Amino acid sequence: MTSIAGLGFVAPWLLLGLLALPILWILLRAVPPAPKKRVFPAVILLLGLSDRDSQSDRTPWWLLALRLLAVAAAILGFAGPVLNPTREMAGSGPLVVVVDASWAGAAHWAQTRKQIATRLEDAGRANRPVALLQLSSPQALQFQAASTWQSQLPGLHPQPWQPGPAQIQATLDHLNNSDLGFDSLWFSDGLAYPGQESITTALAARGAVTVVSSGLPVLGLLPPEAQDGALEISALRSHAAPNGNTPTEILVQARGRDPGGTQRTLAQVGLSFAPEALRASTRLTLPAELRARIERFEIPGQRSAGAVSLSDDRLRRREVALIAAGAADEGLALLSQLHYLRQALAPTADLLEGSLSEILPANPDVIVLADVARLSPQINDALIAWVEEGGLLLRFAGPRLASSDTARKDEEILMPVRLRIGGRSIGGAMSWGEPKTLAPFAAGSPFFGLTIPEEVSVSSQVVAQPDPSLADRVIAALEDGTPLVTRKPLGQGQVVLFHVTANAEWSSLPLSGLFVRMLERLAVSSAAKPPEATSLEGTTWRPVTVLDGFGRRAEADTLPGISGPDLITAESGPTLRPGLYQSGGHSLARNALRQGDSLTPARWGAGISLVGYDSTPERPLAGLLLGLALLLLSLDVLATLQISGLLRRASGVGMIAGAGVIGAGLLIAGLIPAPAQAQGLVQAQERAQAPVQSPASSGQDAGQDIPPDHVTRAAELTLAHVLTGDATTDRIALAGLRGLSDTLYFRTSVEPAPPVSIDLERDDLALYPLLYWPVIPEQALPSAAAYARLNTYLRSGGMILFDTRDAALASSRPTNGAASAAARRLQQLALSLDIPPLEPLPSDHVLTRAFYLLQDFPGRHPRGPLWVEAAPADAEQVEGIPFRDLNDGVTPVVIGGNDWAAAWAVDRNGRPLLPVGRGYSGERQRELAFRFGVNLVMHVLTGNYKSDQVHVPALLERLGQ
Amino acid sequence: MSQTAAPQEAANAPARLRSAAESAASTLPPLLVQAQQLAGSVLSGDHGRRRVGMGDDFWQYRPLQQGDSRRMVDHRRSARGDVQFVRERELQIAQTVYLWVDAGASMRFASSSAQPRKIDRACLIGLALSILMLRGGERVGLTGGSLPPRRGTLQSLRLAEALSNVQDSPKDPSLQVADYAPPEDRAMAPQARALFISDFLGPFAPLERALSKAADRGIQGVLLQVLDPAEEQFPYAGRTRFESVSGALSHETLKADALRQTYLARLAERRDALDQLCRTTGWRLGLHRSNDPALAALMWLYHAMDRGQP
């Protein structure tokens, strides 16, 4: 590469083309724009005319300049100018690019990758074969063209672990297997790790080693520790920033879900490193509720696995089920068995209340049984199974337990001890002695270390039967040695019994702060210390969430389980990734940095050259110049058109603007250099790796998609009939509803929209308050989905008017086998419907007076009975009122056979379609049919308003008082 | 004019004839149909002369008089009685109309594809007027003796054929017609009427000569100038090289829009000269723009041709 005035040129000889520009000037100058050729018959009239003002036949100077500039830009562009050209690297021969690629470099990974790309480009220009060695997951050395590695560079990601012994050994093996001599370029993350020297030695034996390191300190976050109710948050750095480049103040954010379920920053705290200090700590006090929500701590802006610390069970909010004996009695709150438990647990745990059979499937962490003596056998078995799975069953004694025969003779599985009959009471009016206080907790007890307030005293308790195993099970005792709290392990879980009540009846323990702390110690409200390796012996932990090198969540589905001790002691690596692990309902976080870790900066031996990152990457300008040339040429096209008059003035402005936009677009495209495109590719890949949650959102979108006709139908009352599949029936039904809609419009304030026909399988029923369903024997049964929607419709207040249209339902004994075909079909249709018990319409039904006073309901057939929902059995007729007091409910179905649609049916002009009866009486019958329709719609719309009207005098009378 | 006179081989002659006939037949109907449609929209006026004479229509029966030839007796009428009758017809005088359509290359021009070429419009108007005249009983023919005036509907077919030959571009480049054709003034009978359709852009002297000759013979007629809108408006700008249709004439300018005023002045001058010539010879001058409807020109022509009829 030749460098001229800070610009490097890939092909400098092309610049000689610039010498040709003056010749081009002369050539272009002599050639005016070509004339247009026009066929014109009247040219004879033009002969002999001369141009009035002699215009120059030469190209205007500015057009010439434009063209020359375009050509010059093109020549310069093809010469391949490069801004800030990097100096040629010494050496030829094969090159091995060694990359640490651990989490420590993830924060600066973009720069690192750019540096690697630059070096690969250099190697490519020098035609050096290159091998890439990623120390955190070493592969065998593979010498390829640099461009091959460049194309694979976007797939190079930092791993969330440091190169461990296994990786170091694999690297050394790979290096030993290759017998080539090569130079090495080592992109270090800046941290030292055991085994680094051995690799350095191995590389130095093959050739020159150059270490490239950003020199920036590495930041790491230690897992927060709970100490005295606060969280101790500590951060580490590899070295103090020499030039004050790194902030000594960093921020730590605690992130988790808010009550609405969205991820957000729940708390943040600042940390400041003292000068030269490598560790900074602070304390964060959070409400327990907030603390339980935290999912991870992170240092914002540091995208690395080391700057993230996942939180596990220790901060999680537990689910506690509270069960008291007996039904809810309306006792005083302070006497309730569960009151103090609720008060103690509500801030720190999710409380579940209900019956055991409902709660057990929810698999709570703790179940509290307050004075529950007897459990049904199934519940008992289920509870045993739940405890054995790891549940904590916390029982309290009480009068019921004391008086029952639970755990009298034999030890019950769900009781830690056997109980003596009756219990004892101390210090009462009828007993000797004072109320007892608590003895200090023994060393093996979970309560060990808690201070016992003076005022805690016990006046009654149930007493454990002495047993050989009793001594092991007591975890708290009274001062006279009587067991107060006993515990028994059961499977993976345990059963704990407080020998007193959970309220203040038997002791003052629930009133004291000790009670809350005891619950905490029992892990009812919050979890304990990080577990020891030995305590996890024999368990297998399943990864739930793992972190990638950038500290983002990654898929953990395909990773194998980890044995418990390994999880605590083993080094991170491909098999043990930092993340959240789960076993039997407990979760344990394994973080990239653990307590006791420190960050040591890497030290390089003599003979190894150390370079930093180049700050100004080289930037090719060819695209920019070629884009400029293209823009100028397109301007030249426009200008030439303008000069030769081919460009009309009006359209010319638009064309110039359009060409300008195109030219600018090309220019911008030329400005973007190739590395940026590679980076864009990387970002696209990283986005693609992020978890996709589109199905849920797309489901929501689908729900918002409303057909336009639904809006109009919902805006106005629309009557609808069910399509039967028989064209004539459907036509008459629609015409009938049209007639009824017209009648309603003329006579009442109900102004319906034109009626519609609906298909039960496709249409939404919720828009129609009334469905008219003419039943024909041939009708197909609706599908199960349609039935489900019909039942929802009926339950949510819709009404269906079934019409067999044959008056054969007239028989009030439908079981005598004389039912018509349509009636039989109706039975089949209605079989799957959620229809309440029916009765023939009683004479005092509200349908008889919803708008008109009616006693029979003719359609085309004069009088058949109408079946509606049966009145409740206890409806009574009040003296002096002609109908019963039936206040609730609109009948969901009305069944009849009078073929109302035929009587209602009108054509477009409002004339009746079908004859009804004969003469005047026929018209009267049609009128009554319309009145029935009006009453029906009124009943649907107003419910039992007319029935309620009978109460108006009584209400007015009451108001008067 | 455009009929090919290529050397014919004997073997090819029938095939050639047939293909020529077919191509002629394929072009003939559209022109004829268009012209007949156009002519159909003009109602023929009074043509019967309301007196006895030579004609097709029945006029009266009169008794046989002295001097009437026996052959004149109408036996069908005479057989009803004893008197012999002669059947007389209404007098119909046929006028002779000569038509000339400029076939010069300058007529084969249309400034945009939305418009007809000038020659198409000229042929259409000429044929439509011929059909009108033929319906009126006039004899219509072409000047120059290629199609002598005859009457009857068959003549309209012959005219259509001749005009569609004019319309077609010559296929043989050697027969390339000149830009401006001089008016054909030969073989015109005295006291006839004539219609010359052209753009009259060519040399003025031949036209002057032809009209003087016609006036000498007592022929009166109409000049219809058919122009393209581009020729009337000169909507050109910028550096332009104007060429005639045949390419024989050309003129180059750097600034076409500067020539507009001069050109329009020259065009008006030419029109004035035509007008002056017509006034001297008793002819009439009409102007038709090829983007105007043909019916307007036909109506004007029909009345202009009717003027001076007995």
PDB file of C-alpha atoms in Angstrom, chain B residues 52-227:
ATOM      1  CA  VAL B  52     -90.675  16.737 -65.116  1.00  0.00           C
ATOM      2  CA  GLY B  53     -87.462  15.513 -66.446  1.00  0.00           C
ATOM      3  CA  MET B  54     -84.966  12.690 -66.449  1.00  0.00           C
ATOM      4  CA  GLY B  55     -84.946  10.874 -63.148  1.00  0.00           C
ATOM      5  CA  ASP B  56     -85.660   7.751 -61.219  1.00  0.00           C
ATOM      6  CA  ASP B  57     -88.739   8.849 -59.313  1.00  0.00           C
ATOM      7  CA  PHE B  58     -92.279   8.836 -60.617  1.00  0.00           C
ATOM      8  CA  TRP B  59     -93.671  12.274 -61.363  1.00  0.00           C
ATOM      9  CA  GLN B  60     -97.018  11.995 -63.199  1.00  0.00           C
ATOM     10  CA  TYR B  61     -99.023  10.262 -65.916  1.00  0.00           C
ATOM     11  CA  ARG B  62    -100.080  12.398 -68.808  1.00  0.00           C
ATOM     12  CA  PRO B  63    -102.062  11.498 -71.891  1.00  0.00           C
ATOM     13  CA  LEU B  64    -100.126  10.559 -74.957  1.00  0.00           C
ATOM     14  CA  GLN B  65     -99.551  13.614 -77.052  1.00  0.00           C
ATOM     15  CA  GLN B  66     -98.596  14.299 -80.542  1.00  0.00           C
ATOM     16  CA  GLY B  67     -94.953  13.664 -81.048  1.00  0.00           C
ATOM     17  CA  ASP B  68     -94.541  11.123 -78.307  1.00  0.00           C
ATOM     18  CA  SER B  69     -92.980   7.960 -79.360  1.00  0.00           C
ATOM     19  CA  ARG B  70     -94.981   4.762 -79.002  1.00  0.00           C
ATOM     20  CA  ARG B  71     -92.298   3.363 -76.807  1.00  0.00           C
ATOM     21  CA  MET B  72     -93.133   5.949 -74.247  1.00  0.00           C
ATOM     22  CA  VAL B  73     -96.625   4.552 -73.610  1.00  0.00           C
ATOM     23  CA  ASP B  74     -97.015   3.143 -70.157  1.00  0.00           C
ATOM     24  CA  HIS B  75     -99.045   0.104 -70.866  1.00  0.00           C
ATOM     25  CA  ARG B  76     -99.879  -0.814 -67.334  1.00  0.00           C
ATOM     26  CA  ARG B  77    -101.657   2.530 -66.873  1.00  0.00           C
ATOM     27  CA  SER B  78    -103.094   2.701 -70.346  1.00  0.00           C
ATOM     28  CA  ALA B  79    -104.660  -0.734 -70.069  1.00  0.00           C
ATOM     29  CA  ARG B  80    -107.119   0.509 -67.478  1.00  0.00           C
ATOM     30  CA  GLY B  81    -108.889   2.757 -69.927  1.00  0.00           C
ATOM     31  CA  ASP B  82    -109.060   3.854 -73.460  1.00  0.00           C
ATOM     32  CA  VAL B  83    -106.664   6.720 -73.200  1.00  0.00           C
ATOM     33  CA  GLN B  84    -103.005   6.037 -73.565  1.00  0.00           C
ATOM     34  CA  PHE B  85    -100.754   7.474 -70.900  1.00  0.00           C
ATOM     35  CA  VAL B  86     -97.158   8.346 -70.708  1.00  0.00           C
ATOM     36  CA  ARG B  87     -95.353   7.922 -67.444  1.00  0.00           C
ATOM     37  CA  GLU B  88     -93.198  10.924 -66.611  1.00  0.00           C
ATOM     38  CA  ARG B  89     -90.423  11.045 -64.126  1.00  0.00           C
ATOM     39  CA  GLU B  90     -89.085  13.824 -62.015  1.00  0.00           C
ATOM     40  CA  LEU B  91     -86.247  15.790 -63.500  1.00  0.00           C
ATOM     41  CA  GLN B  92     -82.948  14.989 -61.843  1.00  0.00           C
ATOM     42  CA  ILE B  93     -79.827  16.815 -62.856  1.00  0.00           C
ATOM     43  CA  ALA B  94     -76.582  15.241 -61.881  1.00  0.00           C
ATOM     44  CA  GLN B  95     -73.657  17.457 -60.963  1.00  0.00           C
ATOM     45  CA  THR B  96     -70.123  16.275 -61.598  1.00  0.00           C
ATOM     46  CA  VAL B  97     -67.801  16.505 -58.604  1.00  0.00           C
ATOM     47  CA  TYR B  98     -64.071  16.042 -58.822  1.00  0.00           C
ATOM     48  CA  LEU B  99     -62.072  15.066 -55.777  1.00  0.00           C
ATOM     49  CA  TRP B 100     -58.361  15.469 -55.241  1.00  0.00           C
ATOM     50  CA  VAL B 101     -56.654  14.284 -52.108  1.00  0.00           C
ATOM     51  CA  ASP B 102     -53.031  15.261 -51.677  1.00  0.00           C
ATOM     52  CA  ALA B 103     -50.934  12.120 -51.565  1.00  0.00           C
ATOM     53  CA  GLY B 104     -47.669  13.879 -50.812  1.00  0.00           C
ATOM     54  CA  ALA B 105     -45.436  12.613 -48.076  1.00  0.00           C
ATOM     55  CA  SER B 106     -46.137  15.676 -45.983  1.00  0.00           C
ATOM     56  CA  MET B 107     -49.669  14.411 -45.492  1.00  0.00           C
ATOM     57  CA  ARG B 108     -48.440  11.245 -43.825  1.00  0.00           C
ATOM     58  CA  PHE B 109     -47.843  12.912 -40.525  1.00  0.00           C
ATOM     59  CA  ALA B 110     -49.426  12.914 -37.132  1.00  0.00           C
ATOM     60  CA  SER B 111     -47.797  14.730 -34.259  1.00  0.00           C
ATOM     61  CA  SER B 112     -49.029  12.204 -31.734  1.00  0.00           C
ATOM     62  CA  SER B 113     -50.342   8.695 -31.903  1.00  0.00           C
ATOM     63  CA  ALA B 114     -53.663   9.848 -30.496  1.00  0.00           C
ATOM     64  CA  GLN B 115     -54.461  11.670 -33.683  1.00  0.00           C
ATOM     65  CA  PRO B 116     -55.010  10.396 -37.203  1.00  0.00           C
ATOM     66  CA  ARG B 117     -52.530  11.233 -39.873  1.00  0.00           C
ATOM     67  CA  LYS B 118     -53.502  14.152 -42.029  1.00  0.00           C
ATOM     68  CA  ILE B 119     -53.962  11.907 -45.037  1.00  0.00           C
ATOM     69  CA  ASP B 120     -56.264   9.606 -43.129  1.00  0.00           C
ATOM     70  CA  ARG B 121     -58.448  12.488 -42.159  1.00  0.00           C
ATOM     71  CA  ALA B 122     -58.329  13.884 -45.686  1.00  0.00           C
ATOM     72  CA  CYS B 123     -59.374  10.565 -47.247  1.00  0.00           C
ATOM     73  CA  LEU B 124     -62.126  10.110 -44.682  1.00  0.00           C
ATOM     74  CA  ILE B 125     -63.630  13.501 -45.283  1.00  0.00           C
ATOM     75  CA  GLY B 126     -63.233  13.204 -49.050  1.00  0.00           C
ATOM     76  CA  LEU B 127     -64.885   9.801 -49.195  1.00  0.00           C
ATOM     77  CA  ALA B 128     -67.662  10.827 -46.840  1.00  0.00           C
ATOM     78  CA  LEU B 129     -68.484  13.819 -48.989  1.00  0.00           C
ATOM     79  CA  SER B 130     -68.337  11.634 -52.089  1.00  0.00           C
ATOM     80  CA  ILE B 131     -70.836   9.234 -50.557  1.00  0.00           C
ATOM     81  CA  LEU B 132     -73.108  12.119 -49.709  1.00  0.00           C
ATOM     82  CA  MET B 133     -72.860  13.423 -53.238  1.00  0.00           C
ATOM     83  CA  LEU B 134     -73.415   9.974 -54.719  1.00  0.00           C
ATOM     84  CA  ARG B 135     -76.509   9.555 -52.603  1.00  0.00           C
ATOM     85  CA  GLY B 136     -77.711  12.828 -53.930  1.00  0.00           C
ATOM     86  CA  GLY B 137     -77.356  11.453 -57.411  1.00  0.00           C
ATOM     87  CA  GLU B 138     -74.222  13.386 -58.291  1.00  0.00           C
ATOM     88  CA  ARG B 139     -71.390  11.935 -60.307  1.00  0.00           C
ATOM     89  CA  VAL B 140     -68.196  11.798 -58.354  1.00  0.00           C
ATOM     90  CA  GLY B 141     -64.751  11.006 -59.583  1.00  0.00           C
ATOM     91  CA  LEU B 142     -61.104  11.722 -59.035  1.00  0.00           C
ATOM     92  CA  THR B 143     -59.167  14.312 -60.962  1.00  0.00           C
ATOM     93  CA  GLY B 144     -56.517  13.198 -63.342  1.00  0.00           C
ATOM     94  CA  GLY B 145     -58.625  10.615 -65.156  1.00  0.00           C
ATOM     95  CA  SER B 146     -57.691   7.718 -62.937  1.00  0.00           C
ATOM     96  CA  LEU B 147     -61.306   7.371 -61.840  1.00  0.00           C
ATOM     97  CA  PRO B 148     -63.750   9.227 -64.086  1.00  0.00           C
ATOM     98  CA  PRO B 149     -66.943  10.548 -62.504  1.00  0.00           C
ATOM     99  CA  ARG B 150     -69.757   8.051 -62.330  1.00  0.00           C
ATOM    100  CA  ARG B 151     -72.875   7.701 -60.282  1.00  0.00           C
ATOM    101  CA  GLY B 152     -74.312   4.989 -58.134  1.00  0.00           C
ATOM    102  CA  THR B 153     -73.264   3.205 -55.031  1.00  0.00           C
ATOM    103  CA  LEU B 154     -70.687   1.166 -56.848  1.00  0.00           C
ATOM    104  CA  GLN B 155     -68.737   4.331 -57.434  1.00  0.00           C
ATOM    105  CA  SER B 156     -68.345   4.764 -53.696  1.00  0.00           C
ATOM    106  CA  LEU B 157     -66.623   1.405 -53.560  1.00  0.00           C
ATOM    107  CA  ARG B 158     -64.313   2.411 -56.359  1.00  0.00           C
ATOM    108  CA  LEU B 159     -63.570   5.690 -54.659  1.00  0.00           C
ATOM    109  CA  ALA B 160     -62.893   3.934 -51.417  1.00  0.00           C
ATOM    110  CA  GLU B 161     -60.441   1.621 -53.100  1.00  0.00           C
ATOM    111  CA  ALA B 162     -58.667   4.452 -54.840  1.00  0.00           C
ATOM    112  CA  LEU B 163     -58.474   6.513 -51.665  1.00  0.00           C
ATOM    113  CA  SER B 164     -57.239   3.687 -49.548  1.00  0.00           C
ATOM    114  CA  ASN B 165     -54.493   3.177 -52.094  1.00  0.00           C
ATOM    115  CA  VAL B 166     -53.622   6.792 -51.632  1.00  0.00           C
ATOM    116  CA  GLN B 167     -53.679   6.323 -47.896  1.00  0.00           C
ATOM    117  CA  ASP B 168     -51.218   3.467 -47.837  1.00  0.00           C
ATOM    118  CA  SER B 169     -47.564   4.191 -47.660  1.00  0.00           C
ATOM    119  CA  PRO B 170     -45.698   2.884 -50.628  1.00  0.00           C
ATOM    120  CA  LYS B 171     -44.024  -0.384 -49.836  1.00  0.00           C
ATOM    121  CA  ASP B 172     -41.270   0.043 -52.353  1.00  0.00           C
ATOM    122  CA  PRO B 173     -38.731   2.652 -51.263  1.00  0.00           C
ATOM    123  CA  SER B 174     -37.948   3.459 -54.872  1.00  0.00           C
ATOM    124  CA  LEU B 175     -41.441   4.725 -55.226  1.00  0.00           C
ATOM    125  CA  GLN B 176     -40.987   7.146 -52.368  1.00  0.00           C
ATOM    126  CA  VAL B 177     -43.331   9.997 -53.052  1.00  0.00           C
ATOM    127  CA  ALA B 178     -42.157  13.566 -52.931  1.00  0.00           C
ATOM    128  CA  ASP B 179     -42.855  15.715 -49.934  1.00  0.00           C
ATOM    129  CA  TYR B 180     -45.324  17.998 -51.624  1.00  0.00           C
ATOM    130  CA  ALA B 181     -47.514  16.792 -54.494  1.00  0.00           C
ATOM    131  CA  PRO B 182     -48.747  19.393 -57.041  1.00  0.00           C
ATOM    132  CA  PRO B 183     -52.520  19.512 -57.487  1.00  0.00           C
ATOM    133  CA  GLU B 184     -53.825  17.182 -60.153  1.00  0.00           C
ATOM    134  CA  ASP B 185     -55.892  19.379 -62.473  1.00  0.00           C
ATOM    135  CA  ARG B 186     -56.117  17.263 -65.572  1.00  0.00           C
ATOM    136  CA  ALA B 187     -59.233  15.671 -67.000  1.00  0.00           C
ATOM    137  CA  MET B 188     -61.725  17.932 -65.348  1.00  0.00           C
ATOM    138  CA  ALA B 189     -64.930  18.512 -67.273  1.00  0.00           C
ATOM    139  CA  PRO B 190     -66.100  22.138 -67.607  1.00  0.00           C
ATOM    140  CA  GLN B 191     -68.720  23.498 -65.290  1.00  0.00           C
ATOM    141  CA  ALA B 192     -68.066  20.772 -62.758  1.00  0.00           C
ATOM    142  CA  ARG B 193     -67.347  21.181 -59.098  1.00  0.00           C
ATOM    143  CA  ALA B 194     -64.126  20.236 -57.370  1.00  0.00           C
ATOM    144  CA  LEU B 195     -62.839  19.518 -53.914  1.00  0.00           C
ATOM    145  CA  PHE B 196     -59.101  19.714 -53.234  1.00  0.00           C
ATOM    146  CA  ILE B 197     -57.965  18.388 -49.878  1.00  0.00           C
ATOM    147  CA  SER B 198     -54.362  19.018 -48.930  1.00  0.00           C
ATOM    148  CA  ASP B 199     -52.219  20.801 -46.387  1.00  0.00           C
ATOM    149  CA  PHE B 200     -51.221  23.299 -49.124  1.00  0.00           C
ATOM    150  CA  LEU B 201     -47.791  23.624 -47.651  1.00  0.00           C
ATOM    151  CA  GLY B 202     -45.983  22.870 -50.868  1.00  0.00           C
ATOM    152  CA  PRO B 203     -44.912  25.323 -53.596  1.00  0.00           C
ATOM    153  CA  PHE B 204     -47.608  27.824 -54.307  1.00  0.00           C
ATOM    154  CA  ALA B 205     -47.216  28.230 -58.052  1.00  0.00           C
ATOM    155  CA  PRO B 206     -48.638  24.842 -59.149  1.00  0.00           C
ATOM    156  CA  LEU B 207     -51.685  25.409 -57.017  1.00  0.00           C
ATOM    157  CA  GLU B 208     -52.159  28.845 -58.467  1.00  0.00           C
ATOM    158  CA  ARG B 209     -51.842  27.437 -61.950  1.00  0.00           C
ATOM    159  CA  ALA B 210     -54.304  24.644 -61.263  1.00  0.00           C
ATOM    160  CA  LEU B 211     -56.902  26.929 -59.793  1.00  0.00           C
ATOM    161  CA  SER B 212     -56.604  29.432 -62.627  1.00  0.00           C
ATOM    162  CA  LYS B 213     -57.075  26.666 -65.142  1.00  0.00           C
ATOM    163  CA  ALA B 214     -60.100  25.381 -63.287  1.00  0.00           C
ATOM    164  CA  ALA B 215     -61.584  28.832 -63.056  1.00  0.00           C
ATOM    165  CA  ASP B 216     -61.072  29.252 -66.768  1.00  0.00           C
ATOM    166  CA  ARG B 217     -63.174  26.156 -67.359  1.00  0.00           C
ATOM    167  CA  GLY B 218     -65.911  27.422 -65.072  1.00  0.00           C
ATOM    168  CA  ILE B 219     -65.153  24.904 -62.388  1.00  0.00           C
ATOM    169  CA  GLN B 220     -65.920  26.045 -58.902  1.00  0.00           C
ATOM    170  CA  GLY B 221     -64.892  24.270 -55.810  1.00  0.00           C
ATOM    171  CA  VAL B 222     -63.505  24.176 -52.335  1.00  0.00           C
ATOM    172  CA  LEU B 223     -59.978  23.981 -50.956  1.00  0.00           C
ATOM    173  CA  LEU B 224     -59.851  22.152 -47.611  1.00  0.00           C
ATOM    174  CA  GLN B 225     -56.593  22.672 -45.763  1.00  0.00           C
ATOM    175  CA  VAL B 226     -55.938  19.872 -43.309  1.00  0.00           C
ATOM    176  CA  LEU B 227     -53.286  20.692 -40.735  1.00  0.00           C
TER     177      LEU B 227
END
